[in-house]
């Protein structure tokens, strides 16, 4: 597939996989995607498995490590949190921020997500900033308003240079883990809309370079069509990333 931007496909394992299971998964994945050069592949295991997975992909040329969240603070009395310095010990390169599950269950706000994004970028890591509307918001005609608020709020205060290191993930909440995928047209429209906001916030050139992933029930059988859309530059994959073969098939079918 001839894409303007290099595809980035990340697997968000969420709160799944013991260390042994995580290792087995990443070992198999390594074999499956050995020859893939066209895609930046990222795996985001739970914190407890970061060290083992990190060692396993140390020599890998195409698989990078991501974390599912990080604190905006660098150290101190924040029980249960993890800081960027700790992630860096395991050679983490990417950090998912503002996933809809964190927005919903941990009540993460756009302002907090922007603080985290700045901290992540300040430490030379790359944030993957998630945005997306709920079904009620889409059906209420609020999709664009919600996306604009989230994009502007979550990326507030970043410079164009920082934006070049940032990935945006469009994840319609109604499509996450539900088996309902946005149609290719719905995905393309939302991605183009987000790129338009980025052009207004930053500039056309910056907006053109930013990779926007689609997330929400991406599977091997819909990856190609989604990725063929002009403004879809990769995928953030939940369920289908928990098995090496299906994640690898998504990657291979996207090329
Ligand atoms: C996600 O949680 O980021 C996600 C896209 O999940 P799924 O692929 O299972 O819909």
PDB file of N, CA and C in Angstrom, residues 8 21 33 35 52 71 75 96 103 109 126-127 129 178 194 201 212 238:
ATOM      1  N   UNK A   8       1.677   2.956  11.643  1.00  0.00           N
ATOM      2  CA  UNK A   8       2.036   2.573  13.015  1.00  0.00           C
ATOM      3  C   UNK A   8       0.887   1.743  13.590  1.00  0.00           C
ATOM      4  N   UNK A  21       2.757 -15.451  29.908  1.00  0.00           N
ATOM      5  CA  UNK A  21       1.894 -15.349  28.712  1.00  0.00           C
ATOM      6  C   UNK A  21       2.353 -14.222  27.788  1.00  0.00           C
ATOM      7  N   UNK A  33       6.349 -11.519  12.446  1.00  0.00           N
ATOM      8  CA  UNK A  33       6.529 -10.231  11.739  1.00  0.00           C
ATOM      9  C   UNK A  33       7.996  -9.951  11.381  1.00  0.00           C
ATOM     10  N   UNK A  35       9.828 -10.234   8.956  1.00  0.00           N
ATOM     11  CA  UNK A  35      10.215  -9.602   7.682  1.00  0.00           C
ATOM     12  C   UNK A  35       9.524  -8.265   7.431  1.00  0.00           C
ATOM     13  N   UNK A  52      10.254  -8.067  31.068  1.00  0.00           N
ATOM     14  CA  UNK A  52      10.479  -9.308  30.310  1.00  0.00           C
ATOM     15  C   UNK A  52      10.290  -9.081  28.818  1.00  0.00           C
ATOM     16  N   UNK A  71       2.221   8.431  34.899  1.00  0.00           N
ATOM     17  CA  UNK A  71       1.883   9.588  35.736  1.00  0.00           C
ATOM     18  C   UNK A  71       2.445  10.861  35.100  1.00  0.00           C
ATOM     19  N   UNK A  75       8.146  11.692  40.385  1.00  0.00           N
ATOM     20  CA  UNK A  75       8.436  10.826  41.543  1.00  0.00           C
ATOM     21  C   UNK A  75       7.558  11.286  42.692  1.00  0.00           C
ATOM     22  N   UNK A  96       0.646   5.212  25.632  1.00  0.00           N
ATOM     23  CA  UNK A  96      -0.757   5.491  25.310  1.00  0.00           C
ATOM     24  C   UNK A  96      -1.292   6.434  26.393  1.00  0.00           C
ATOM     25  N   UNK A 103     -10.311   7.505  30.513  1.00  0.00           N
ATOM     26  CA  UNK A 103     -11.192   8.682  30.598  1.00  0.00           C
ATOM     27  C   UNK A 103     -12.457   8.308  31.367  1.00  0.00           C
ATOM     28  N   UNK A 109      -9.047  13.760  32.463  1.00  0.00           N
ATOM     29  CA  UNK A 109      -9.550  14.914  31.698  1.00  0.00           C
ATOM     30  C   UNK A 109      -8.565  15.259  30.582  1.00  0.00           C
ATOM     31  N   UNK A 126       7.320   9.003  23.064  1.00  0.00           N
ATOM     32  CA  UNK A 126       6.293   9.406  22.093  1.00  0.00           C
ATOM     33  C   UNK A 126       4.902   9.066  22.616  1.00  0.00           C
ATOM     34  N   UNK A 127       4.067  10.080  22.803  1.00  0.00           N
ATOM     35  CA  UNK A 127       2.710   9.770  23.247  1.00  0.00           C
ATOM     36  C   UNK A 127       1.801   9.307  22.099  1.00  0.00           C
ATOM     37  N   UNK A 129      -1.993   9.653  21.742  1.00  0.00           N
ATOM     38  CA  UNK A 129      -3.081  10.328  22.448  1.00  0.00           C
ATOM     39  C   UNK A 129      -4.425   9.905  21.847  1.00  0.00           C
ATOM     40  N   UNK A 178     -16.420  -4.032  20.990  1.00  0.00           N
ATOM     41  CA  UNK A 178     -17.827  -4.363  20.757  1.00  0.00           C
ATOM     42  C   UNK A 178     -18.031  -5.213  19.516  1.00  0.00           C
ATOM     43  N   UNK A 194     -10.022  15.410  12.249  1.00  0.00           N
ATOM     44  CA  UNK A 194      -8.967  15.596  13.264  1.00  0.00           C
ATOM     45  C   UNK A 194      -7.747  16.283  12.637  1.00  0.00           C
ATOM     46  N   UNK A 201      -4.638  24.165  14.790  1.00  0.00           N
ATOM     47  CA  UNK A 201      -3.889  24.327  16.049  1.00  0.00           C
ATOM     48  C   UNK A 201      -2.412  24.582  15.803  1.00  0.00           C
ATOM     49  N   UNK A 212      -2.344   9.329  12.359  1.00  0.00           N
ATOM     50  CA  UNK A 212      -3.592   9.150  13.090  1.00  0.00           C
ATOM     51  C   UNK A 212      -4.013   7.684  12.946  1.00  0.00           C
ATOM     52  N   UNK A 238      -6.930  -3.662  20.315  1.00  0.00           N
ATOM     53  CA  UNK A 238      -7.107  -4.259  21.636  1.00  0.00           C
ATOM     54  C   UNK A 238      -7.182  -5.772  21.531  1.00  0.00           C
TER      55      UNK A 238
END
